[in-house]
CSV table of C-alpha atoms in Angstrom, one decimal:
chain,number,residue,atom,x,y,z
A,1377,MET,CA,-34.8,141.1,-133.7
A,1378,SER,CA,-33.7,137.5,-134.5
A,1379,GLY,CA,-36.0,134.5,-134.4
A,1380,PRO,CA,-38.5,133.5,-133.6
A,1381,TYR,CA,-37.0,130.3,-132.1
A,1382,ASP,CA,-38.8,127.5,-130.4
A,1383,LEU,CA,-36.1,127.6,-127.7
A,1384,ILE,CA,-33.2,129.8,-126.6
A,1385,VAL,CA,-30.8,128.4,-124.1
A,1386,ILE,CA,-28.6,130.8,-122.1
A,1387,GLY,CA,-25.3,129.1,-121.2
A,1388,THR,CA,-23.6,126.2,-123.0
A,1389,GLY,CA,-22.2,124.2,-120.1
A,1390,PRO,CA,-23.1,120.5,-119.8
A,1391,GLY,CA,-26.8,121.3,-119.0
A,1392,GLY,CA,-27.2,124.0,-121.7
A,1393,TYR,CA,-25.6,122.4,-124.7
A,1394,VAL,CA,-27.2,119.0,-123.9
A,1395,CYS,CA,-30.6,120.7,-123.6
A,1396,ALA,CA,-30.1,122.5,-126.9
A,1397,ILE,CA,-28.9,119.3,-128.8
A,1398,ARG,CA,-31.8,117.2,-127.5
A,1399,ALA,CA,-34.3,119.9,-128.3
A,1400,SER,CA,-32.9,120.1,-131.9
A,1401,GLN,CA,-33.2,116.3,-132.2
A,1402,LEU,CA,-36.9,116.7,-131.3
A,1403,GLY,CA,-37.4,119.1,-134.2
A,1404,LEU,CA,-37.3,122.4,-132.3
A,1405,LYS,CA,-35.6,125.5,-133.8
A,1406,VAL,CA,-32.9,126.3,-131.2
A,1407,ALA,CA,-30.4,129.1,-130.4
A,1408,VAL,CA,-27.8,129.3,-127.6
A,1409,VAL,CA,-26.2,132.3,-126.0
A,1410,GLU,CA,-22.8,131.9,-124.4
A,1411,LYS,CA,-20.7,134.6,-122.7
A,1412,ARG,CA,-17.4,132.8,-123.3
A,1413,ASN,CA,-15.6,132.6,-126.6
A,1414,THR,CA,-15.7,128.8,-126.2
A,1415,HIS,CA,-18.6,126.5,-125.3
A,1416,GLY,CA,-18.7,124.0,-122.4
A,1417,GLY,CA,-19.2,126.3,-119.4
A,1418,THR,CA,-17.2,126.1,-116.2
A,1419,CYS,CA,-16.9,122.3,-116.5
A,1420,LEU,CA,-15.1,122.1,-119.8
A,1421,ASN,CA,-13.1,125.3,-119.5
A,1422,VAL,CA,-12.1,125.8,-115.9
A,1423,GLY,CA,-13.6,122.9,-114.0
A,1424,CYS,CA,-14.1,119.2,-114.5
A,1425,ILE,CA,-12.1,118.7,-117.6
A,1426,PRO,CA,-8.9,120.7,-116.9
A,1427,SER,CA,-8.8,119.4,-113.3
A,1428,LYS,CA,-9.0,115.8,-114.4
A,1429,ALA,CA,-6.2,116.4,-116.9
A,1430,LEU,CA,-3.9,117.7,-114.1
A,1431,LEU,CA,-5.1,114.9,-111.7
A,1432,HIS,CA,-4.2,112.3,-114.4
A,1433,ALA,CA,-0.8,113.8,-115.2
A,1434,SER,CA,0.2,114.3,-111.6
A,1435,GLU,CA,-0.9,110.8,-110.7
A,1436,ALA,CA,1.1,109.3,-113.5
A,1437,TYR,CA,4.2,111.2,-112.3
A,1438,HIS,CA,3.6,110.2,-108.7
A,1439,GLU,CA,3.2,106.5,-109.7
A,1440,ALA,CA,6.4,106.6,-111.8
A,1441,LYS,CA,8.3,108.1,-108.9
A,1442,HIS,CA,6.9,106.0,-106.1
A,1443,GLY,CA,5.3,102.9,-107.6
A,1444,PHE,CA,7.2,101.7,-110.6
A,1445,ALA,CA,10.3,100.4,-108.8
A,1446,VAL,CA,8.3,97.7,-107.0
A,1447,MET,CA,7.1,96.4,-110.3
A,1448,GLY,CA,10.7,96.2,-111.6
A,1449,ILE,CA,10.4,99.4,-113.7
A,1450,ASN,CA,13.4,101.6,-112.9
A,1451,VAL,CA,13.0,105.3,-113.9
A,1452,ALA,CA,14.0,108.6,-112.4
A,1453,PRO,CA,11.1,110.8,-113.4
A,1454,THR,CA,11.0,114.6,-113.5
A,1455,PHE,CA,8.2,116.8,-114.6
A,1456,ASP,CA,7.9,119.9,-116.8
A,1457,LEU,CA,5.0,122.0,-115.4
A,1458,ALA,CA,4.7,124.1,-118.5
A,1459,LYS,CA,4.3,121.0,-120.7
A,1460,MET,CA,1.8,119.6,-118.1
A,1461,GLN,CA,-0.3,122.7,-118.4
A,1462,ALA,CA,-0.1,122.5,-122.2
A,1463,PHE,CA,-1.3,118.9,-122.0
A,1464,LYS,CA,-4.3,120.2,-120.0
A,1465,ALA,CA,-5.0,123.0,-122.4
A,1466,GLU,CA,-4.9,120.6,-125.4
A,1467,GLY,CA,-7.5,118.4,-123.7
A,1468,VAL,CA,-9.7,121.4,-122.9
A,1469,LYS,CA,-9.6,122.6,-126.5
A,1470,GLY,CA,-10.5,119.1,-127.8
A,1471,ASN,CA,-13.6,119.1,-125.6
A,1472,THR,CA,-14.7,122.6,-126.3
A,1473,ASP,CA,-14.2,122.2,-130.0
A,1474,GLY,CA,-16.2,119.1,-129.8
A,1475,VAL,CA,-19.2,120.9,-128.3
A,1476,ALA,CA,-19.0,123.6,-131.0
A,1477,TYR,CA,-19.0,120.8,-133.6
A,1478,LEU,CA,-22.1,119.2,-132.1
A,1479,LEU,CA,-24.0,122.5,-132.0
A,1480,LYS,CA,-23.2,123.1,-135.6
A,1481,LYS,CA,-24.0,119.5,-136.6
A,1482,ASN,CA,-27.4,119.9,-134.9
A,1483,LYS,CA,-28.1,123.2,-136.8
A,1484,ILE,CA,-28.2,125.3,-133.6
A,1485,ASP,CA,-27.6,129.0,-133.9
A,1486,HIS,CA,-25.1,130.4,-131.4
A,1487,PHE,CA,-24.6,133.9,-130.1
A,1488,HIS,CA,-21.4,134.8,-128.2
A,1489,GLY,CA,-22.4,137.5,-125.7
A,1490,THR,CA,-24.0,138.1,-122.4
A,1491,GLY,CA,-27.6,136.9,-122.2
A,1492,LYS,CA,-30.4,138.6,-120.3
A,1493,VAL,CA,-34.1,137.7,-119.9
A,1494,LEU,CA,-36.0,140.8,-121.0
A,1495,SER,CA,-39.4,139.2,-120.6
A,1496,ALA,CA,-41.2,135.9,-121.4
A,1497,GLY,CA,-40.2,135.1,-124.9
A,1498,LYS,CA,-37.4,137.7,-125.3
A,1499,VAL,CA,-33.6,137.4,-124.6
A,1500,GLY,CA,-31.2,140.4,-124.9
A,1501,VAL,CA,-27.7,139.7,-126.0
A,1502,THR,CA,-24.8,142.1,-125.4
A,1503,PHE,CA,-21.8,141.3,-127.6
A,1504,ILE,CA,-18.2,141.9,-126.7
A,1505,ASN,CA,-18.1,145.0,-129.0
A,1506,GLY,CA,-21.0,146.5,-127.0
A,1507,GLU,CA,-23.7,146.0,-129.6
A,1508,ASN,CA,-27.0,144.6,-128.6
A,1509,GLU,CA,-29.5,142.2,-130.2
A,1510,THR,CA,-32.9,140.9,-129.1
A,1511,LEU,CA,-33.8,137.3,-129.7
A,1512,GLU,CA,-37.4,135.9,-129.6
A,1513,ALA,CA,-38.5,132.5,-128.6
A,1514,LYS,CA,-41.4,130.5,-127.4
A,1515,SER,CA,-39.3,129.1,-124.5
A,1516,ILE,CA,-36.2,130.2,-122.6
A,1517,VAL,CA,-34.0,127.9,-120.6
A,1518,ILE,CA,-31.5,129.5,-118.1
A,1519,ALA,CA,-28.4,127.2,-117.8
A,1520,THR,CA,-25.8,129.7,-116.6
A,1521,GLY,CA,-24.3,127.4,-114.0
A,1522,SER,CA,-22.4,128.6,-110.9
A,1523,ASP,CA,-19.5,130.8,-109.8
A,1524,VAL,CA,-16.8,130.4,-107.1
A,1525,ALA,CA,-18.1,131.1,-103.6
A,1526,ARG,CA,-16.3,134.0,-102.0
A,1527,LEU,CA,-15.0,134.1,-98.4
A,1528,PRO,CA,-16.0,137.5,-96.9
A,1529,GLY,CA,-12.9,139.7,-96.4
A,1530,VAL,CA,-10.6,137.5,-98.5
A,1531,GLU,CA,-9.8,139.0,-101.9
A,1532,ILE,CA,-9.0,136.4,-104.6
A,1533,ASP,CA,-6.3,137.7,-107.0
A,1534,GLU,CA,-5.7,134.3,-108.8
A,1535,THR,CA,-2.0,134.7,-108.1
A,1536,THR,CA,-1.4,134.1,-104.4
A,1537,VAL,CA,-5.0,133.9,-103.2
A,1538,ILE,CA,-6.7,131.7,-105.8
A,1539,SER,CA,-9.9,130.0,-106.6
A,1540,SER,CA,-10.2,126.7,-108.4
A,1541,THR,CA,-9.7,128.6,-111.6
A,1542,GLY,CA,-6.3,130.0,-110.5
A,1543,ALA,CA,-5.3,126.6,-109.1
A,1544,LEU,CA,-5.5,125.2,-112.6
A,1545,GLU,CA,-3.1,127.8,-114.0
A,1546,LEU,CA,-0.2,127.9,-111.5
A,1547,THR,CA,3.1,128.3,-113.3
A,1548,ALA,CA,5.2,127.0,-110.3
A,1549,VAL,CA,4.6,124.5,-107.6
A,1550,PRO,CA,3.9,126.3,-104.3
A,1551,LYS,CA,6.1,125.1,-101.5
A,1552,LYS,CA,3.2,125.5,-99.1
A,1553,LEU,CA,-0.4,125.4,-100.2
A,1554,LEU,CA,-3.2,126.3,-97.7
A,1555,VAL,CA,-6.6,125.0,-98.8
A,1556,ILE,CA,-9.7,126.6,-97.3
A,1557,GLY,CA,-12.4,124.0,-97.4
A,1558,ALA,CA,-12.3,120.2,-97.2
A,1559,GLY,CA,-14.8,119.5,-99.9
A,1560,VAL,CA,-14.5,117.9,-103.3
A,1561,ILE,CA,-12.7,120.8,-105.1
A,1562,GLY,CA,-10.2,121.5,-102.4
A,1563,LEU,CA,-9.2,117.8,-102.0
A,1564,GLU,CA,-8.9,117.2,-105.7
A,1565,LEU,CA,-6.8,120.3,-106.4
A,1566,GLY,CA,-4.8,119.8,-103.2
A,1567,SER,CA,-4.0,116.3,-104.5
A,1568,VAL,CA,-2.6,117.7,-107.7
A,1569,TRP,CA,-0.1,120.0,-106.0
A,1570,ARG,CA,0.7,117.6,-103.2
A,1571,ARG,CA,1.8,115.0,-105.8
A,1572,LEU,CA,4.0,117.6,-107.4
A,1573,GLY,CA,5.7,118.5,-104.2
A,1574,SER,CA,3.5,121.0,-102.3
A,1575,GLU,CA,3.1,120.8,-98.5
A,1576,VAL,CA,-0.7,120.9,-98.2
A,1577,VAL,CA,-2.7,122.0,-95.2
A,1578,VAL,CA,-6.5,122.0,-95.4
A,1579,VAL,CA,-8.6,124.2,-93.0
A,1580,GLU,CA,-12.2,123.1,-92.6
A,1581,PHE,CA,-14.9,124.8,-90.5
A,1582,LEU,CA,-16.7,121.5,-89.8
A,1583,ASP,CA,-15.2,118.7,-87.7
A,1584,ARG,CA,-15.0,116.4,-90.7
A,1585,ILE,CA,-14.0,116.4,-94.4
A,1586,LEU,CA,-16.5,115.9,-97.2
A,1587,PRO,CA,-19.7,117.3,-95.7
A,1588,GLY,CA,-22.7,115.4,-96.9
A,1589,MET,CA,-20.9,112.2,-97.8
A,1590,ASP,CA,-21.1,109.0,-95.9
A,1591,GLY,CA,-19.4,109.5,-92.5
A,1592,ASP,CA,-17.6,106.1,-92.7
A,1593,VAL,CA,-16.2,107.0,-96.1
A,1594,ALA,CA,-15.1,110.4,-94.9
A,1595,LYS,CA,-13.2,109.1,-91.9
A,1596,SER,CA,-11.4,106.4,-93.9
A,1597,PHE,CA,-10.6,108.8,-96.7
A,1598,GLN,CA,-9.1,111.3,-94.3
A,1599,ARG,CA,-6.7,108.7,-93.0
A,1600,ILE,CA,-5.7,107.8,-96.6
A,1601,LEU,CA,-5.0,111.5,-97.4
A,1602,GLU,CA,-3.0,111.9,-94.2
A,1603,LYS,CA,-0.8,109.0,-95.3
A,1604,GLN,CA,-0.3,110.8,-98.6
A,1605,GLY,CA,1.0,113.9,-96.7
A,1606,PHE,CA,-2.2,116.1,-96.3
A,1607,ALA,CA,-2.5,117.9,-92.9
A,1608,PHE,CA,-6.0,118.8,-91.7
A,1609,ARG,CA,-7.1,121.6,-89.3
A,1610,LEU,CA,-10.7,120.6,-88.8
A,1611,GLY,CA,-13.2,122.6,-86.7
A,1612,HIS,CA,-11.3,125.8,-87.6
A,1613,LYS,CA,-12.3,128.9,-89.6
A,1614,VAL,CA,-10.1,131.4,-91.5
A,1615,THR,CA,-10.7,134.9,-90.2
A,1616,GLY,CA,-8.2,136.8,-92.4
A,1617,VAL,CA,-5.7,136.4,-95.2
A,1618,ALA,CA,-2.8,138.9,-95.5
A,1619,LYS,CA,-0.3,139.1,-98.4
A,1620,SER,CA,3.3,139.8,-97.6
A,1621,ALA,CA,6.6,139.9,-99.5
A,1622,SER,CA,7.3,136.3,-98.5
A,1623,GLY,CA,3.8,134.9,-99.4
A,1624,VAL,CA,0.5,134.8,-97.5
A,1625,LYS,CA,-0.4,134.7,-93.8
A,1626,ALA,CA,-3.7,133.2,-92.9
A,1627,THR,CA,-5.2,133.7,-89.5
A,1628,ILE,CA,-7.3,130.8,-88.2
A,1629,GLU,CA,-9.2,130.2,-85.0
A,1630,PRO,CA,-11.4,127.3,-83.6
A,1631,ALA,CA,-14.9,127.4,-85.1
A,1632,ALA,CA,-16.3,127.2,-81.6
A,1633,GLY,CA,-14.2,130.2,-80.5
A,1634,GLY,CA,-10.7,130.4,-79.0
A,1635,ALA,CA,-7.2,131.7,-79.5
A,1636,SER,CA,-6.2,132.5,-83.1
A,1637,GLU,CA,-3.0,131.5,-84.8
A,1638,THR,CA,-1.2,132.3,-88.1
A,1639,LEU,CA,-0.4,129.9,-90.8
A,1640,ASP,CA,2.2,130.8,-93.5
A,1641,ALA,CA,1.7,129.7,-97.1
A,1642,ASP,CA,2.9,130.6,-100.6
A,1643,VAL,CA,-0.5,130.2,-102.0
A,1644,VAL,CA,-4.0,130.1,-100.5
A,1645,LEU,CA,-6.8,128.2,-102.3
A,1646,VAL,CA,-10.3,129.3,-101.5
A,1647,ALA,CA,-12.5,126.2,-102.1
A,1648,ILE,CA,-15.6,126.7,-100.0
A,1649,GLY,CA,-18.1,125.8,-102.7
A,1650,ARG,CA,-20.0,127.5,-105.5
A,1651,THR,CA,-22.9,129.8,-105.8
A,1652,PRO,CA,-25.6,130.0,-108.5
A,1653,TYR,CA,-24.7,132.4,-111.4
A,1654,THR,CA,-27.8,134.5,-111.5
A,1655,ASP,CA,-26.5,138.0,-111.4
A,1656,GLY,CA,-26.9,140.2,-114.5
A,1657,LEU,CA,-29.6,138.0,-116.0
A,1658,GLY,CA,-32.4,140.5,-115.5
A,1659,LEU,CA,-34.3,138.0,-113.4
A,1660,ALA,CA,-35.7,140.6,-110.9
A,1661,GLU,CA,-36.9,142.8,-113.7
A,1662,ALA,CA,-38.5,139.9,-115.5
A,1663,GLY,CA,-40.2,138.8,-112.3
A,1664,VAL,CA,-38.4,135.4,-112.0
A,1665,ALA,CA,-38.5,134.3,-108.4
A,1666,LEU,CA,-35.3,133.2,-106.4
A,1667,ASP,CA,-35.0,131.4,-103.1
A,1668,ALA,CA,-33.0,132.6,-100.1
A,1669,ARG,CA,-29.8,131.1,-101.6
A,1670,LYS,CA,-30.3,133.0,-104.9
A,1671,ARG,CA,-31.3,129.8,-106.7
A,1672,ILE,CA,-34.0,130.0,-109.3
A,1673,VAL,CA,-37.3,128.5,-108.1
A,1674,VAL,CA,-38.8,126.0,-110.6
A,1675,ASP,CA,-41.7,123.6,-110.6
A,1676,GLY,CA,-41.6,119.8,-111.3
A,1677,HIS,CA,-41.2,120.6,-115.0
A,1678,TYR,CA,-38.3,123.1,-114.5
A,1679,GLN,CA,-40.6,126.1,-115.3
A,1680,THR,CA,-40.1,129.3,-113.2
A,1681,ASN,CA,-43.0,131.4,-112.0
A,1682,VAL,CA,-42.8,133.2,-115.4
A,1683,ALA,CA,-44.5,131.2,-118.1
A,1684,GLY,CA,-42.1,130.0,-120.8
A,1685,VAL,CA,-39.0,130.6,-118.7
A,1686,TYR,CA,-37.2,127.5,-117.4
A,1687,ALA,CA,-34.0,126.8,-115.5
A,1688,ILE,CA,-31.7,123.8,-115.0
A,1689,GLY,CA,-28.4,122.8,-113.4
A,1690,ASP,CA,-26.4,124.7,-110.8
A,1691,VAL,CA,-28.9,127.7,-110.8
A,1692,ILE,CA,-31.6,125.6,-109.3
A,1693,ALA,CA,-31.8,123.4,-106.2
A,1694,GLY,CA,-29.9,120.1,-106.0
A,1695,PRO,CA,-26.3,118.9,-106.3
A,1696,MET,CA,-24.0,121.1,-108.4
A,1697,LEU,CA,-22.9,118.4,-110.7
A,1698,ALA,CA,-22.4,118.5,-114.5
A,1699,HIS,CA,-24.2,115.2,-115.0
A,1700,LYS,CA,-27.2,116.4,-112.9
A,1701,ALA,CA,-27.4,119.4,-115.2
A,1702,GLU,CA,-27.1,117.2,-118.3
A,1703,ASP,CA,-30.0,115.0,-117.2
A,1704,GLU,CA,-32.1,118.1,-116.4
A,1705,GLY,CA,-31.3,119.5,-119.8
A,1706,MET,CA,-32.5,116.3,-121.5
A,1707,ALA,CA,-35.6,116.3,-119.4
A,1708,VAL,CA,-36.7,119.9,-120.1
A,1709,ALA,CA,-36.0,119.5,-123.8
A,1710,GLU,CA,-38.2,116.5,-123.9
A,1711,ILE,CA,-40.9,118.3,-121.9
A,1712,LEU,CA,-40.8,121.1,-124.5
A,1713,GLY,CA,-40.9,118.5,-127.3
A,1714,GLY,CA,-44.1,117.0,-125.9
A,1715,GLN,CA,-42.4,114.0,-124.2
A,1716,ALA,CA,-42.3,113.0,-120.5
A,1717,GLY,CA,-38.8,114.2,-119.4
A,1718,HIS,CA,-37.9,113.1,-115.9
A,1719,VAL,CA,-34.8,113.0,-113.5
A,1720,ASN,CA,-34.5,110.5,-110.7
A,1721,TYR,CA,-32.8,112.5,-108.0
A,1722,ASP,CA,-32.4,109.5,-105.8
A,1723,VAL,CA,-29.9,108.0,-108.3
A,1724,ILE,CA,-27.3,110.8,-109.0
A,1725,PRO,CA,-23.8,109.6,-108.5
A,1726,GLY,CA,-21.0,111.8,-107.1
A,1727,VAL,CA,-17.3,111.2,-107.6
A,1728,ILE,CA,-14.1,112.6,-106.2
A,1729,TYR,CA,-11.2,112.1,-108.6
A,1730,THR,CA,-8.4,111.7,-106.2
A,1731,HIS,CA,-6.3,108.6,-105.7
A,1732,PRO,CA,-8.0,106.5,-104.7
A,1733,GLU,CA,-11.2,107.8,-106.0
A,1734,VAL,CA,-14.3,108.2,-103.9
A,1735,ALA,CA,-17.8,107.6,-105.4
A,1736,SER,CA,-21.3,107.5,-104.0
A,1737,VAL,CA,-24.9,107.1,-105.1
A,1738,GLY,CA,-28.1,107.2,-103.1
A,1739,LYS,CA,-28.5,107.6,-99.4
A,1740,THR,CA,-25.7,107.7,-96.7
A,1741,GLU,CA,-26.1,105.8,-93.4
A,1742,GLU,CA,-26.6,109.2,-91.7
A,1743,GLU,CA,-29.5,110.1,-94.0
A,1744,LEU,CA,-31.1,106.7,-93.5
A,1745,LYS,CA,-30.8,107.0,-89.7
A,1746,ALA,CA,-32.2,110.5,-89.7
A,1747,ALA,CA,-35.2,109.4,-91.8
A,1748,GLY,CA,-35.8,106.4,-89.5
A,1749,ILE,CA,-35.4,103.9,-92.3
A,1750,ALA,CA,-34.3,100.4,-91.2
A,1751,TYR,CA,-31.5,99.2,-93.3
A,1752,LYS,CA,-28.8,96.5,-93.7
A,1753,SER,CA,-25.2,97.1,-94.5
A,1754,GLY,CA,-22.7,95.1,-96.4
A,1755,LYS,CA,-19.0,96.1,-96.7
A,1756,PHE,CA,-16.1,94.6,-98.5
A,1757,PRO,CA,-12.4,95.9,-98.5
A,1758,PHE,CA,-10.2,96.1,-101.5
A,1759,THR,CA,-7.5,94.3,-99.5
A,1760,ALA,CA,-9.5,91.1,-100.1
A,1761,ASN,CA,-10.0,91.7,-103.8
A,1762,GLY,CA,-7.6,89.7,-106.0
A,1763,ARG,CA,-7.2,92.3,-108.8
A,1764,ALA,CA,-6.6,95.1,-106.2
A,1765,LYS,CA,-4.0,93.0,-104.4
A,1766,VAL,CA,-2.0,92.2,-107.5
A,1767,ASN,CA,-2.2,95.8,-108.6
A,1768,ARG,CA,-1.2,97.1,-105.1
A,1769,THR,CA,-4.3,99.4,-105.0
A,1770,THR,CA,-5.9,98.0,-101.8
A,1771,ASP,CA,-6.9,101.2,-100.1
A,1772,GLY,CA,-10.6,101.5,-99.5
A,1773,PHE,CA,-13.8,99.5,-99.6
A,1774,VAL,CA,-17.3,99.1,-101.1
A,1775,LYS,CA,-20.4,99.5,-98.9
A,1776,VAL,CA,-23.9,98.6,-99.9
A,1777,LEU,CA,-26.9,99.8,-98.0
A,1778,ALA,CA,-30.2,98.0,-98.5
A,1779,ASP,CA,-33.7,98.3,-97.1
A,1780,ALA,CA,-34.1,95.9,-94.1
A,1781,SER,CA,-37.5,94.6,-95.3
A,1782,THR,CA,-37.5,94.8,-99.1
A,1783,ASP,CA,-33.7,94.4,-99.7
A,1784,ARG,CA,-33.9,97.2,-102.3
A,1785,ILE,CA,-30.5,99.0,-102.6
A,1786,LEU,CA,-30.7,102.5,-101.1
A,1787,GLY,CA,-27.1,103.6,-101.4
A,1788,VAL,CA,-23.7,102.4,-102.5
A,1789,HIS,CA,-20.4,104.1,-101.3
A,1790,ILE,CA,-16.9,103.3,-102.6
A,1791,ILE,CA,-13.4,104.3,-101.8
A,1792,GLY,CA,-10.9,102.6,-104.1
A,1793,PRO,CA,-9.3,102.3,-107.6
A,1794,ASN,CA,-11.6,103.3,-110.4
A,1795,ALA,CA,-14.5,104.0,-108.0
A,1796,GLY,CA,-15.9,106.6,-110.4
A,1797,GLU,CA,-16.3,104.0,-113.1
A,1798,ILE,CA,-17.5,101.2,-110.8
A,1799,ILE,CA,-20.3,103.3,-109.3
A,1800,ALA,CA,-22.2,103.2,-112.6
A,1801,GLU,CA,-23.0,99.6,-111.9
A,1802,ALA,CA,-24.7,100.6,-108.6
A,1803,ALA,CA,-26.5,103.5,-110.3
A,1804,VAL,CA,-28.0,101.1,-113.0
A,1805,ILE,CA,-29.3,98.6,-110.6
A,1806,MET,CA,-30.7,101.3,-108.3
A,1807,GLU,CA,-32.5,102.9,-111.3
A,1808,PHE,CA,-34.3,99.6,-111.9
A,1809,GLY,CA,-35.1,99.2,-108.2
A,1810,GLY,CA,-32.8,96.2,-107.8
A,1811,SER,CA,-32.0,94.5,-104.5
A,1812,SER,CA,-28.7,93.5,-102.9
A,1813,GLU,CA,-29.5,89.9,-103.8
A,1814,ASP,CA,-29.9,90.9,-107.4
A,1815,LEU,CA,-26.5,92.4,-107.4
A,1816,ALA,CA,-25.0,89.5,-105.5
A,1817,ARG,CA,-26.3,87.0,-108.0
A,1818,THR,CA,-25.1,88.9,-111.0
A,1819,CYS,CA,-22.0,87.1,-112.4
A,1820,HIS,CA,-18.9,89.4,-112.3
A,1821,ALA,CA,-15.8,88.8,-114.3
A,1822,HIS,CA,-12.7,87.6,-112.5
A,1823,PRO,CA,-10.3,89.0,-111.7
A,1824,THR,CA,-11.8,92.5,-111.6
A,1825,LEU,CA,-12.2,95.3,-109.1
A,1826,THR,CA,-16.0,95.1,-109.6
A,1827,GLU,CA,-16.0,91.8,-107.7
A,1828,ALA,CA,-15.7,93.9,-104.6
A,1829,VAL,CA,-19.2,95.3,-105.4
A,1830,LYS,CA,-20.6,91.8,-105.6
A,1831,GLU,CA,-18.9,90.8,-102.4
A,1832,ALA,CA,-20.3,93.8,-100.6
A,1833,ALA,CA,-23.8,92.9,-101.8
A,1834,LEU,CA,-23.2,89.3,-100.6
A,1835,SER,CA,-22.1,90.8,-97.3
A,1836,VAL,CA,-25.5,92.4,-96.8
A,1837,ALA,CA,-26.8,88.9,-96.1
A,1838,LYS,CA,-23.6,88.0,-94.2
A,1839,ARG,CA,-22.4,85.6,-97.0
A,1840,ALA,CA,-19.4,87.2,-98.5
A,1841,ILE,CA,-17.1,84.5,-99.9
A,1842,HIS,CA,-13.6,86.1,-99.8
A,1843,MET,CA,-13.6,87.6,-96.3
């Protein structure tokens, strides 16, 4: 038996490794258990990082092919998919190696094997060679993340019927790509292959794309994607997927019921969401309670019903976002270290890394209306922003939602260039309880894209200058 440790973290994705490092900084003796050969979890290995590499590379190719000429740059670009995949792999390795270095630097012991909660204070590790070891600790944090959600009756083979993992490893550009699910993952990965030449059709059960995001944003973004060549079949469900010698045939029918039809594709991407990764952790045997969606139930300090066992990230309630997991990892480490760890769930930004990007923080208009909160709205288009005009990146807008009586900012929603970076400004002012007037009176450099945020804040009081 190894240990005893102050803390054992199961899983070294963004939540797990951040938790381990922060706990070590606070003087705790820490070990981590990771089933992969590399650290970083889904995010660094088969999620956030590799997808952004392919999004960046495909966007650069698309811009060279379609946008350079108007700036007087004459090229005839081609792409080498194998080299593009190697570019992605190099970026992934750099990030995963970086996490391994940070764990070593912070004197954190690491065990590469499958972790299992044996009881309060005990974690079993099964190594690849089949050997077992029991680790002992005062506290255990479960940070095992999430897995691809499966569509009943549809078998994923990662060749012709793929998940997000397979979509990152394609060795040829599919002529026709059928995406099941119009959420973040489907639209991002659909964008990669659309830019490289795929004909992309997205089938979505609901009558809109991006469920849960601001409706105004979703409608505008759908129009932008359609201009880019996406086709949408909204309000439809996939009832079957059959492989054939020529590719894949998907049967769809209206969600409300009706006649079915068949869509042909070379590859089908199942992107209907993710589910908590809680299987095989011994939770039932250890007495750890789960909710109806198989998420681990925790209290306000991330502790489960079993004393000394905690959980963070995708395995508990809340948005399945790497940065949400990171903040929870920091919080629980600080709680275990005797500090007051806390996460403000009202200010967690979300980003879609398409072109243009989509970013959001706080409440949507639909949520404010449903809660009966009186609000004011200010909106400013990038067509009226000087930097966006000269860069020819004018698709989209910034929208600021503020409390009607106090003027406190309740939500900010952006479609546009660099939206994922710009949203941080909104998150900071919301974290400090700022008002739309505070944002409007903050001097923004000119010419910058962030001036659109200032103008949207000015627009809340109907005093935008450039519109």
